[in-house]
mmCIF file of C-alpha atoms and ligand atoms in Angstrom:
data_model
loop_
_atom_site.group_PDB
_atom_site.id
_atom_site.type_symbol
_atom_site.label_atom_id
_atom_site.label_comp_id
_atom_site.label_asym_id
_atom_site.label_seq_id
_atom_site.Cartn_x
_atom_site.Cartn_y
_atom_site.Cartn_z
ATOM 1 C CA UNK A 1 52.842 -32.984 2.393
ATOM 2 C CA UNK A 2 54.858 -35.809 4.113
ATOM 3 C CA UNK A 3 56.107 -34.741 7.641
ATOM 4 C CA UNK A 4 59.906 -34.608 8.355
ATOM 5 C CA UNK A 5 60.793 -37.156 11.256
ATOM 6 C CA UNK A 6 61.349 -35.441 14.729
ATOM 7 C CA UNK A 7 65.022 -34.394 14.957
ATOM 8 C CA UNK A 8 67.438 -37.147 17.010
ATOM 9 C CA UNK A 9 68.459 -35.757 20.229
ATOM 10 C CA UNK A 10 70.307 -38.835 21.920
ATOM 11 C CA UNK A 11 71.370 -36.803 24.777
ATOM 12 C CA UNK A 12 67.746 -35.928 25.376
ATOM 13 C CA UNK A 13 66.502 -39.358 24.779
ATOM 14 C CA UNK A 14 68.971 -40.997 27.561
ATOM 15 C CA UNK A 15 68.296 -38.321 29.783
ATOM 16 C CA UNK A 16 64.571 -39.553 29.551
ATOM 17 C CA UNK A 17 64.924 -42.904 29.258
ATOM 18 C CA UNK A 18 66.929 -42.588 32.945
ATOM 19 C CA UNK A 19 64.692 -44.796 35.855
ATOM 20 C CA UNK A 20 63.872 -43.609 38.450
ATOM 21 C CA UNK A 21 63.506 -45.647 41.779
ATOM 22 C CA UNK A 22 60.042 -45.920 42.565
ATOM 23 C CA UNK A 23 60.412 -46.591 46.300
ATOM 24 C CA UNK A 24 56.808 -46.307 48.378
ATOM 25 C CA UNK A 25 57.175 -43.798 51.293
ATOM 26 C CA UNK A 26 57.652 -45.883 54.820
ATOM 27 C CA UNK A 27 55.904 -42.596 56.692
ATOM 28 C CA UNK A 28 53.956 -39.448 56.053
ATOM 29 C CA UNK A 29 56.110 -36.588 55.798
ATOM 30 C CA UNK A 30 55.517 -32.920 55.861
ATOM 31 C CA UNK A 31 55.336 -33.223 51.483
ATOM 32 C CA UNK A 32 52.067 -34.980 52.454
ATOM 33 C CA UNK A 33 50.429 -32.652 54.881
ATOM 34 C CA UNK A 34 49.294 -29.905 52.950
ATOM 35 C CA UNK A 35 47.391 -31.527 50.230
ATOM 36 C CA UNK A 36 44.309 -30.793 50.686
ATOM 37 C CA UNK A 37 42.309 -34.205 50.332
ATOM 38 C CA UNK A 38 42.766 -36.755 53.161
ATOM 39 C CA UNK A 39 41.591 -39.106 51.078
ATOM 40 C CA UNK A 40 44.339 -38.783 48.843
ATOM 41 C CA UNK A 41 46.920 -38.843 51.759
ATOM 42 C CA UNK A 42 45.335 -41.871 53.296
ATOM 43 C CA UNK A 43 45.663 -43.887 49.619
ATOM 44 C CA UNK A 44 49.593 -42.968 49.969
ATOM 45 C CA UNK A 45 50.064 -43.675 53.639
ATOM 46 C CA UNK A 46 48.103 -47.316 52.771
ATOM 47 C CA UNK A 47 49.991 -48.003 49.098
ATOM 48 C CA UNK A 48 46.808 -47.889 47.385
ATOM 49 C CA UNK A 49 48.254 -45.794 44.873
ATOM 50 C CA UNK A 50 49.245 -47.577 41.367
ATOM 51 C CA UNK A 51 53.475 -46.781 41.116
ATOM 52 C CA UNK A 52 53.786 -43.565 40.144
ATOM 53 C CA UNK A 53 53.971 -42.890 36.071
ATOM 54 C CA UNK A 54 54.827 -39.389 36.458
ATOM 55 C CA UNK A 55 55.958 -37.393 33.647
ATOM 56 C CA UNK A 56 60.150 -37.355 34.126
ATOM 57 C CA UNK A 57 60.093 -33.702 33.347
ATOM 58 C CA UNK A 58 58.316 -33.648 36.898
ATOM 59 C CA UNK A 59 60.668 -35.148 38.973
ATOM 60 C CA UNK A 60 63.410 -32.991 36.865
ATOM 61 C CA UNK A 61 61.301 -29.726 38.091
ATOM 62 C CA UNK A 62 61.471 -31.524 41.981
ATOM 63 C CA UNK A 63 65.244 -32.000 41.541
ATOM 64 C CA UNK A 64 65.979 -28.209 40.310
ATOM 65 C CA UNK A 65 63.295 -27.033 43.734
ATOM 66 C CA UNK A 66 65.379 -29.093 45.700
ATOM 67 C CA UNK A 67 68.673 -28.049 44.223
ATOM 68 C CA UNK A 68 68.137 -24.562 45.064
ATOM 69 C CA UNK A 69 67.044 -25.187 48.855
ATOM 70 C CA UNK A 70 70.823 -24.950 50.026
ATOM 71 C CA UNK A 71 71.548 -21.937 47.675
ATOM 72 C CA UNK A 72 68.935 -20.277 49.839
ATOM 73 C CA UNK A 73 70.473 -21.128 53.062
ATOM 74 C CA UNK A 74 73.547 -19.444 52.058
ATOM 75 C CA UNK A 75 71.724 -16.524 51.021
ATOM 76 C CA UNK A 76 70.464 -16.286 54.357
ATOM 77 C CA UNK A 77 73.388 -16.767 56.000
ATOM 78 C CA UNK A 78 75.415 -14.274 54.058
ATOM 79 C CA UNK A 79 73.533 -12.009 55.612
ATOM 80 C CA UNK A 80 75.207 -13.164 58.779
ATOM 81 C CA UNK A 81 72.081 -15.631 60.163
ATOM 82 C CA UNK A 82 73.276 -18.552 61.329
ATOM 83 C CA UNK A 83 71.365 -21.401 59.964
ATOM 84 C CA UNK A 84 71.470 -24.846 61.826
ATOM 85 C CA UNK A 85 71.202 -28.295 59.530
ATOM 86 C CA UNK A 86 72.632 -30.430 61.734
ATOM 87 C CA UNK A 87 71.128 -31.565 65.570
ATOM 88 C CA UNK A 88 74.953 -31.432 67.754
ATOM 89 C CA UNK A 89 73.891 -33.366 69.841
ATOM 90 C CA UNK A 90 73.171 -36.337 67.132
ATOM 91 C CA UNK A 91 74.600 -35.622 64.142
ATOM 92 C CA UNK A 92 72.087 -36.103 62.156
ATOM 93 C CA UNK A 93 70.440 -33.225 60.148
ATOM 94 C CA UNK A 94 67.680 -31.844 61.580
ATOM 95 C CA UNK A 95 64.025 -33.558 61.069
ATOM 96 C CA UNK A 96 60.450 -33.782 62.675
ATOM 97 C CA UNK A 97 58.947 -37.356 63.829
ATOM 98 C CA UNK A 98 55.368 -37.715 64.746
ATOM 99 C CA UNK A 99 52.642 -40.310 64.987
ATOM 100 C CA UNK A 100 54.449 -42.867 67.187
ATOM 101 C CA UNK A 101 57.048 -43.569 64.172
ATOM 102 C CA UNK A 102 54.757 -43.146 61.623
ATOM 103 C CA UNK A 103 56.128 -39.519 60.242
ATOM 104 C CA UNK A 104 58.994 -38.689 59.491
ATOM 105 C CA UNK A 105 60.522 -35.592 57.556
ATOM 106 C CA UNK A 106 64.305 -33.839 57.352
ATOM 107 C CA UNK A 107 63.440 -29.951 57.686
ATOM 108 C CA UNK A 108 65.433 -27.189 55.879
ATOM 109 C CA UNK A 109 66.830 -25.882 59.413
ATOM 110 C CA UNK A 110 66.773 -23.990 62.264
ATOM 111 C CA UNK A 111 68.226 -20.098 62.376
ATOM 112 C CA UNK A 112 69.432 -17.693 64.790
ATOM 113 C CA UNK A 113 70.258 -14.195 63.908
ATOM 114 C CA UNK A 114 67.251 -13.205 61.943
ATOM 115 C CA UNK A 115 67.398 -9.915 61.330
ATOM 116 C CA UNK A 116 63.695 -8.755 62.917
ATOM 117 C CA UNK A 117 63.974 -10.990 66.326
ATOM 118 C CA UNK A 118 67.383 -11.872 66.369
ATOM 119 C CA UNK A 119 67.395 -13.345 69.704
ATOM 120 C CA UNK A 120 64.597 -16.252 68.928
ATOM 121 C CA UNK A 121 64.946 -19.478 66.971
ATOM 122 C CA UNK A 122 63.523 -19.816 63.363
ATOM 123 C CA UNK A 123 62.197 -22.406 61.760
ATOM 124 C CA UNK A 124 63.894 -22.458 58.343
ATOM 125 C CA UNK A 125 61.662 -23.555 55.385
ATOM 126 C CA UNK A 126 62.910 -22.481 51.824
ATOM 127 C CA UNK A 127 61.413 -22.662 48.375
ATOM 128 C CA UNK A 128 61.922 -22.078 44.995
ATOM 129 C CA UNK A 129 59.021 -21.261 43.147
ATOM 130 C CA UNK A 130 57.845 -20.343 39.732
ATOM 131 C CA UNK A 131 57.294 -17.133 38.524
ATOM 132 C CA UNK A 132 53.531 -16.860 39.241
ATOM 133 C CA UNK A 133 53.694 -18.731 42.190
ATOM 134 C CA UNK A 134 56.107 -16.541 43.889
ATOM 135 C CA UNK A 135 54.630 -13.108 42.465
ATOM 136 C CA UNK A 136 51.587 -14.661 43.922
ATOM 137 C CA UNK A 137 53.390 -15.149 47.543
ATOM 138 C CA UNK A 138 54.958 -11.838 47.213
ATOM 139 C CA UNK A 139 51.420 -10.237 46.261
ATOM 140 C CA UNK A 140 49.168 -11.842 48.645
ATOM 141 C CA UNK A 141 51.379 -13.456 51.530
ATOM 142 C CA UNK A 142 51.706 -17.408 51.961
ATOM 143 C CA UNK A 143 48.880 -17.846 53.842
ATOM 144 C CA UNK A 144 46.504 -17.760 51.099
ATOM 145 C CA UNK A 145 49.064 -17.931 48.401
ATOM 146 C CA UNK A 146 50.343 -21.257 49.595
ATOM 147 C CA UNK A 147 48.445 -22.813 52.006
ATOM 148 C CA UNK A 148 50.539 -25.892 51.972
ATOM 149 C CA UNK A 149 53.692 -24.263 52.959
ATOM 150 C CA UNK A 150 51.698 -23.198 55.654
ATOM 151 C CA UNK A 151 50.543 -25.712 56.935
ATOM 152 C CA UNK A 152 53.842 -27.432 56.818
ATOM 153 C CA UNK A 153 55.520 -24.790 58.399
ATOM 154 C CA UNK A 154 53.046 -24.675 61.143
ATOM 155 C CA UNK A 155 53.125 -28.670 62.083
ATOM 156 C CA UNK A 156 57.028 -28.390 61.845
ATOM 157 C CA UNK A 157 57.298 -25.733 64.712
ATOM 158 C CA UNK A 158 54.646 -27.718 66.715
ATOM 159 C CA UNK A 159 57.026 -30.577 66.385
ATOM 160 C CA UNK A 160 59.999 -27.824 67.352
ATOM 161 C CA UNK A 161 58.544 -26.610 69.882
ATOM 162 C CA UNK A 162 59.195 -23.337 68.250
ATOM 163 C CA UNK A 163 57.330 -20.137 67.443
ATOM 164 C CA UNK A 164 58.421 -18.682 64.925
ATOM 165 C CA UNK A 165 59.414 -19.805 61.692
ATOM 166 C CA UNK A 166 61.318 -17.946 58.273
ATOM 167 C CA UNK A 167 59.793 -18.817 54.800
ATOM 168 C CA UNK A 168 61.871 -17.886 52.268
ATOM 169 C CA UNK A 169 61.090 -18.400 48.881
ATOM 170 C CA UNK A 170 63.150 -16.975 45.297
ATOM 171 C CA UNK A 171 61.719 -16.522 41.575
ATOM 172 C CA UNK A 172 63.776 -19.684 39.965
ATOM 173 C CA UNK A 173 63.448 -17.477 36.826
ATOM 174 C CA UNK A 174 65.110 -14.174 38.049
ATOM 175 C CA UNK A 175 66.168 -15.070 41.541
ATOM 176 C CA UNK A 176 64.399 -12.482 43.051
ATOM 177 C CA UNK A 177 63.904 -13.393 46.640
ATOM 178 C CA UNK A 178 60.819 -12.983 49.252
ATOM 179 C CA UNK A 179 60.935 -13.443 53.076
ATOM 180 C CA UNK A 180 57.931 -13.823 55.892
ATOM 181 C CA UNK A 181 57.832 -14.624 59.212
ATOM 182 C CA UNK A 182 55.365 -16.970 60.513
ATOM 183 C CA UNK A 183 53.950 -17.109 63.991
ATOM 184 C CA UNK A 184 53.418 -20.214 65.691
ATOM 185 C CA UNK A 185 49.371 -21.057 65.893
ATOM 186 C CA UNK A 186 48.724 -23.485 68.395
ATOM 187 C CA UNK A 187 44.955 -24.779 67.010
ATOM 188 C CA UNK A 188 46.455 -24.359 63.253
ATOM 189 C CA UNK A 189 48.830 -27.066 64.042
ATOM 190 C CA UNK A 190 46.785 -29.286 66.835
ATOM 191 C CA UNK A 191 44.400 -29.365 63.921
ATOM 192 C CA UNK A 192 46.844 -30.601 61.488
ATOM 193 C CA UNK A 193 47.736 -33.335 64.022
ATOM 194 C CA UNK A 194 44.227 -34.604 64.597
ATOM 195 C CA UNK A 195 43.777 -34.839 61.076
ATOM 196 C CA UNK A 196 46.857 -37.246 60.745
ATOM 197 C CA UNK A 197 45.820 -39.444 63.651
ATOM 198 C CA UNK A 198 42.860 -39.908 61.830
ATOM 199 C CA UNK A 199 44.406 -41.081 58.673
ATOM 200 C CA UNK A 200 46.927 -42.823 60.011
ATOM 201 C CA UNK A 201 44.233 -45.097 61.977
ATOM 202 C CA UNK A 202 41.351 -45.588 59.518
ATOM 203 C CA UNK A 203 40.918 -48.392 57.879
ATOM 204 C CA UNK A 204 37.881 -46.301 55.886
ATOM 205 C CA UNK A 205 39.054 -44.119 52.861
ATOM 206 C CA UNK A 206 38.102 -40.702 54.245
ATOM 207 C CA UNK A 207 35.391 -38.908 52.197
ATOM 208 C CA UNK A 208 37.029 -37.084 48.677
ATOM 209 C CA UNK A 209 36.941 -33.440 48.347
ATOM 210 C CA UNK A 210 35.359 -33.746 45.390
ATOM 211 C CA UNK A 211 32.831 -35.973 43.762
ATOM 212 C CA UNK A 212 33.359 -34.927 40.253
ATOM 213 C CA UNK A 213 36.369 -36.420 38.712
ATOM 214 C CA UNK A 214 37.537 -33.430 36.581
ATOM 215 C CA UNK A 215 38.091 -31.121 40.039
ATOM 216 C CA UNK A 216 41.142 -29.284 39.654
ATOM 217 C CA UNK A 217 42.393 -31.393 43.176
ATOM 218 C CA UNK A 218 41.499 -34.501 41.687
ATOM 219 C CA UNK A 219 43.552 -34.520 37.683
ATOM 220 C CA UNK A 220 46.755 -35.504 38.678
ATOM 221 C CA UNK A 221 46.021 -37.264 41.556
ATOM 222 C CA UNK A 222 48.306 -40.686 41.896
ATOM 223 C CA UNK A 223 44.444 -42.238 43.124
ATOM 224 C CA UNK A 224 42.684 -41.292 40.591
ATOM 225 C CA UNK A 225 41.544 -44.125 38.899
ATOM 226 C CA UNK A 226 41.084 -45.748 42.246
ATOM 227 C CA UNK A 227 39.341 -43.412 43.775
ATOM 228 C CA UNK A 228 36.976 -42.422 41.038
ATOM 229 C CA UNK A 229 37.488 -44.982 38.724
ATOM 230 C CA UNK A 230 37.147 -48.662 38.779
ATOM 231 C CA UNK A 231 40.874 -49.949 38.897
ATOM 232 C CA UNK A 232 41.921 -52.436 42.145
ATOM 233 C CA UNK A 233 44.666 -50.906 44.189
ATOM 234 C CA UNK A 234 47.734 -53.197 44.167
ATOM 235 C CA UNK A 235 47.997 -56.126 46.393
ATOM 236 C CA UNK A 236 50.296 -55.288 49.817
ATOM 237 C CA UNK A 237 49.881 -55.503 53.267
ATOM 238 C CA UNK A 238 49.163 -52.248 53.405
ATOM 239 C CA UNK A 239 45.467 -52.626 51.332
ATOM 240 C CA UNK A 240 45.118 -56.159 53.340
ATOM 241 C CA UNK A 241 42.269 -55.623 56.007
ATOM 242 C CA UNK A 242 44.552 -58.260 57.945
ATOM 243 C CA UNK A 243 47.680 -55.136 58.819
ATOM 244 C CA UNK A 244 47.051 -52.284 60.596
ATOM 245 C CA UNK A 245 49.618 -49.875 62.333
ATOM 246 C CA UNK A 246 51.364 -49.886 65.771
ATOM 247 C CA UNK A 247 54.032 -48.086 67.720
ATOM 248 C CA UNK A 248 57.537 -47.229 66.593
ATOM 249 C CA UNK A 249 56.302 -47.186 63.024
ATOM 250 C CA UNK A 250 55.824 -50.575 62.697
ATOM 251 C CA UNK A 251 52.572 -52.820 60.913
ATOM 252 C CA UNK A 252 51.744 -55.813 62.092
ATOM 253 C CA UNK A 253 49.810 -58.272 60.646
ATOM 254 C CA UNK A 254 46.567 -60.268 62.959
ATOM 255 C CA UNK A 255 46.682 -62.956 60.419
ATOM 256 C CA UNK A 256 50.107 -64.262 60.964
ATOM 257 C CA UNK A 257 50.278 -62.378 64.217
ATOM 258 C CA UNK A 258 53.857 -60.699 63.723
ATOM 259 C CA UNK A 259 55.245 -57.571 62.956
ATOM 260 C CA UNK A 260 55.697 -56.779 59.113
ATOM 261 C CA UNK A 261 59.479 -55.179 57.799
ATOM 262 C CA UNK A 262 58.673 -52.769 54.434
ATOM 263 C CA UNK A 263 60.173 -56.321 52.402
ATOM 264 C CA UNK A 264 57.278 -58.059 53.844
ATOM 265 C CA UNK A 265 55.070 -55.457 53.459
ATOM 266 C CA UNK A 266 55.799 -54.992 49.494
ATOM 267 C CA UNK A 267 55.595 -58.691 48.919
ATOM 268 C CA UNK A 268 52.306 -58.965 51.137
ATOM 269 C CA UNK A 269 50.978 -63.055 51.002
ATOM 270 C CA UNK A 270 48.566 -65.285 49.502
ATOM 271 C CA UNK A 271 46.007 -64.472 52.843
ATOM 272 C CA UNK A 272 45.819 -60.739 51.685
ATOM 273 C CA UNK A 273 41.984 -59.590 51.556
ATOM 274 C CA UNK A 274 41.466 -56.176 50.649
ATOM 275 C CA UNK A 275 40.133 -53.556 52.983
ATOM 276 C CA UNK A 276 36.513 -53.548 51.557
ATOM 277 C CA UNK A 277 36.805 -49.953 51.255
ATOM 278 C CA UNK A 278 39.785 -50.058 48.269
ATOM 279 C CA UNK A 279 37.024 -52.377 46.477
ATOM 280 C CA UNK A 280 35.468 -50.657 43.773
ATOM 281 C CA UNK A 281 32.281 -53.187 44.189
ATOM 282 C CA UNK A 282 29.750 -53.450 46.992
ATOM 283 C CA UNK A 283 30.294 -55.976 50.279
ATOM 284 C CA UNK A 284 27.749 -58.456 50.195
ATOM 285 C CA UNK A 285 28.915 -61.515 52.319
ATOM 286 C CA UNK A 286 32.091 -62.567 54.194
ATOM 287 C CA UNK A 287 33.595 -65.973 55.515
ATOM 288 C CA UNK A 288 35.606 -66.189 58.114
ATOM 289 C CA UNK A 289 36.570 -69.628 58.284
ATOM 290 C CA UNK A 290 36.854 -69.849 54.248
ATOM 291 C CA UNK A 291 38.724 -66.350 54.768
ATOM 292 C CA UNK A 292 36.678 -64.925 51.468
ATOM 293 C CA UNK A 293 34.730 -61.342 50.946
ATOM 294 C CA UNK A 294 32.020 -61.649 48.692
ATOM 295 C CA UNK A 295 31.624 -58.303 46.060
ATOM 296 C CA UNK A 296 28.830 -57.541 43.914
ATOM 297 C CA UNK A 297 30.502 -55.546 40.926
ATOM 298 C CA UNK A 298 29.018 -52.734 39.319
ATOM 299 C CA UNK A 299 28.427 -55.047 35.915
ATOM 300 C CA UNK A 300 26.491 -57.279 38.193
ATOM 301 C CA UNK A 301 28.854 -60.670 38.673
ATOM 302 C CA UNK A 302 30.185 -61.126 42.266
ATOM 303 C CA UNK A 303 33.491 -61.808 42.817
ATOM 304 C CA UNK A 304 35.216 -63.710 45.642
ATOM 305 C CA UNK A 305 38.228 -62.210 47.629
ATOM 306 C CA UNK A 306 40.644 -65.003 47.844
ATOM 307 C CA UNK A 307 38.219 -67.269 46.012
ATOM 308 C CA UNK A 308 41.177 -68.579 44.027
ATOM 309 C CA UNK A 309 43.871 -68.529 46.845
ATOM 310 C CA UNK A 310 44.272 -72.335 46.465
ATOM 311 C CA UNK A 311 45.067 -72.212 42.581
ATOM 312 C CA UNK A 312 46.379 -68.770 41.673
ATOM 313 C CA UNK A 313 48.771 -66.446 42.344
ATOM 314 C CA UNK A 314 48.161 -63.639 44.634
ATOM 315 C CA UNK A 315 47.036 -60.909 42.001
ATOM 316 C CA UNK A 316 44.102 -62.313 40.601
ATOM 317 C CA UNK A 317 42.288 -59.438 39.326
ATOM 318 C CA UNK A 318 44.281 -58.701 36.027
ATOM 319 C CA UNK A 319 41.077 -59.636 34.096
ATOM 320 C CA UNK A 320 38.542 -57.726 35.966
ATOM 321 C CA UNK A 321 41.197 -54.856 36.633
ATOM 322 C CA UNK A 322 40.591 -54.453 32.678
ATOM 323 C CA UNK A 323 36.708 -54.308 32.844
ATOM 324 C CA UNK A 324 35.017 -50.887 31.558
ATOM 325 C CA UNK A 325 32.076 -50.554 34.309
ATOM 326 C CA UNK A 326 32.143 -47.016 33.524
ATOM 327 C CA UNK A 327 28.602 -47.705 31.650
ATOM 328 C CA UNK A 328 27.181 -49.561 34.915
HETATM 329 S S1 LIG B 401 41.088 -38.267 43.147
HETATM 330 FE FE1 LIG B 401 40.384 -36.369 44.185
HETATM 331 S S2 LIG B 401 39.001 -37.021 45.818
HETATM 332 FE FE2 LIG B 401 40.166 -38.827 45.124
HETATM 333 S S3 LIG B 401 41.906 -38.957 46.511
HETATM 334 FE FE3 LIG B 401 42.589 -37.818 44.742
HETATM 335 S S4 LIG B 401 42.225 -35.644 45.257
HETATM 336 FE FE4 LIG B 401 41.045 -36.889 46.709
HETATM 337 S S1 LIG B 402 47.605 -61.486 55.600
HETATM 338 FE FE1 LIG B 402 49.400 -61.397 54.286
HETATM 339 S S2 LIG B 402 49.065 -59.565 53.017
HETATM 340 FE FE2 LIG B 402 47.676 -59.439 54.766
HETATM 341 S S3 LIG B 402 48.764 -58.221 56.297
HETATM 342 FE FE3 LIG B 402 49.182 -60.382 56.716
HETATM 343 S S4 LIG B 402 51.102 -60.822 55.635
HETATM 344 FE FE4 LIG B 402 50.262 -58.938 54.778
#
């Protein structure tokens, strides 16, 4: 039987077809914090990641989340809490920095009046979930039904100096709403900070959490095919061995011994050498003065590190980007 072409929908098609910016984050940010595989959060904080292909329905599903965050403010403060957005005394909307410049993250606010300690300051962190995701909060409590609210809740009051925050989460189907409290733990939260410092200074990929490329952490991870795969990161200063971090949330670059702005950063330079570790082959030899690493792939060739600085662009790894050592 011959099929009937799909229906034309150019509404639908546009809304698709819309770009998105794909703009690499500057800093870590409290979106980062509770995934559970530094490895993964390292490969973002370094731009390791390919740009992200993500389905658009996904972002569409971010933008309705996000849409609802202020409808839950006013929820709260119908019920006479007083939520704060903005800092008075800057004028800019409230937000948590960390790292020596290095995070960076707006926060939902900061409320007064809650109804079981209305005398104490609140952390304000809202969320619109799905329907088994909030069932699952409302069943179990956000500590083990969402870990990563958690833990973002917990870094955010460190940053506060609070101790006490207000999750507050609805059923985007129904709009049924759920509220906790959350008490500030000290070790939670130093925790979470040692484990950034870590990432934000290693110039090793930290070990994955899982080895087998079909975990359930690993599927839709934007490293995938870097991490467990054979794919080359893309060429920036932030996968160049030569860059590392420094204060005020600046990079700076040993090679040409200055400080790097995000343009320079994106563009990166013909002297970029990838940190060894982003390689998907083994280090066998380095030059210093010729400024080369030497890489035994898994097929068995070697392969030279700014071996063709003199006579090719800087991405010169299209070709072996396309190998299939998955049989190696
Ligand atoms: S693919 Fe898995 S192990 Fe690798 S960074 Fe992503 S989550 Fe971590
Ligand atoms: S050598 Fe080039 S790519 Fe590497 S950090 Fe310096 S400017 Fe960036």
């Amino acid at each position: 039987m011959t099929a009937f072409p799909a229906p034309l929908n150019p509404t639908v098609d546009a809304i698709e077809a819309v770009d998105r910016p794909k703009a690499r984050p500057v800093r870590m940010s409290l979106a980062d914090i509770g995934k559970p595989c530094e490895r993964s959060i390292w490969y973002g904080f370094r731009w390791a990641n390919r740009d992200q292909c993500r389905p658009a329905r996904w972002n569409r599903a971010g933008d309705i989340a996000m849409a609802v965050k202020p409808l839950l403010i006013k929820w709260l403060t119908d019920t006479g809490v007083s939520v704060e957005t903005v800092d008075l005394a800057t004028g800019n909307y409230h937000a948590v920095h960390a790292l020596d410049g290095h995070f960076f993250s707006p926060i939902d606010g900061i409320a007064t009046g809650v109804k079981e300690a209305p005398k104490t300051k609140h952390l304000v962190v809202t969320a619109a979930l799905n329907t088994q995701a909030y069932r699952r909060v409302v069943k179990v409590g956000l500590a083990e039904a969402k870990p990563d609210h958690l833990t973002k809740a917990q870094f955010a009051m460190h940053l506060l100096g609070l101790t006490r925050a207000i999750y507050v989460c609805c059923d985007r189907n129904d709009g049924s709403v759920h509220a906790e409290r959350i008490k500030y733990d000290a070790a939670h939260a130093m925790a979470i900070a040692a484990r950034l410092e870590r990432i934000k200074f290693v110039q090793r990929a930290p070990v994955r959490i899982a080895d087998k490329p079909d975990h359930y952490e690993c599927r839709n991870c934007a490293a995938h095919s870097i991490c467990h795969g054979s794919e080359f990161p893309p060429r920036n200063c932030r996968t160049c061995l030569h860059s590392g971090c420094v204060q005020n949330g600046e990079w700076f670059c040993v090679r040409h011994n200055q400080e790097l702005t995000t343009e320079d950063q994106l563009a990166g330079c013909p002297n970029h050498l990838y940190l060894p570790e982003l390689v998907p082959a083994e280090q066998i030899d380095a030059d210093e003065r010729a400024e080369t690493v030497t890489y035994r792939l898994p097929d068995g060739r070697e392969w030279v590190d700014g071996g063709d600085r003199q006579t090719s662009s800087p991405q010169p790894l299209e070709a072996l980007e396309s190998a299939d050592w998955s049989a190696s």
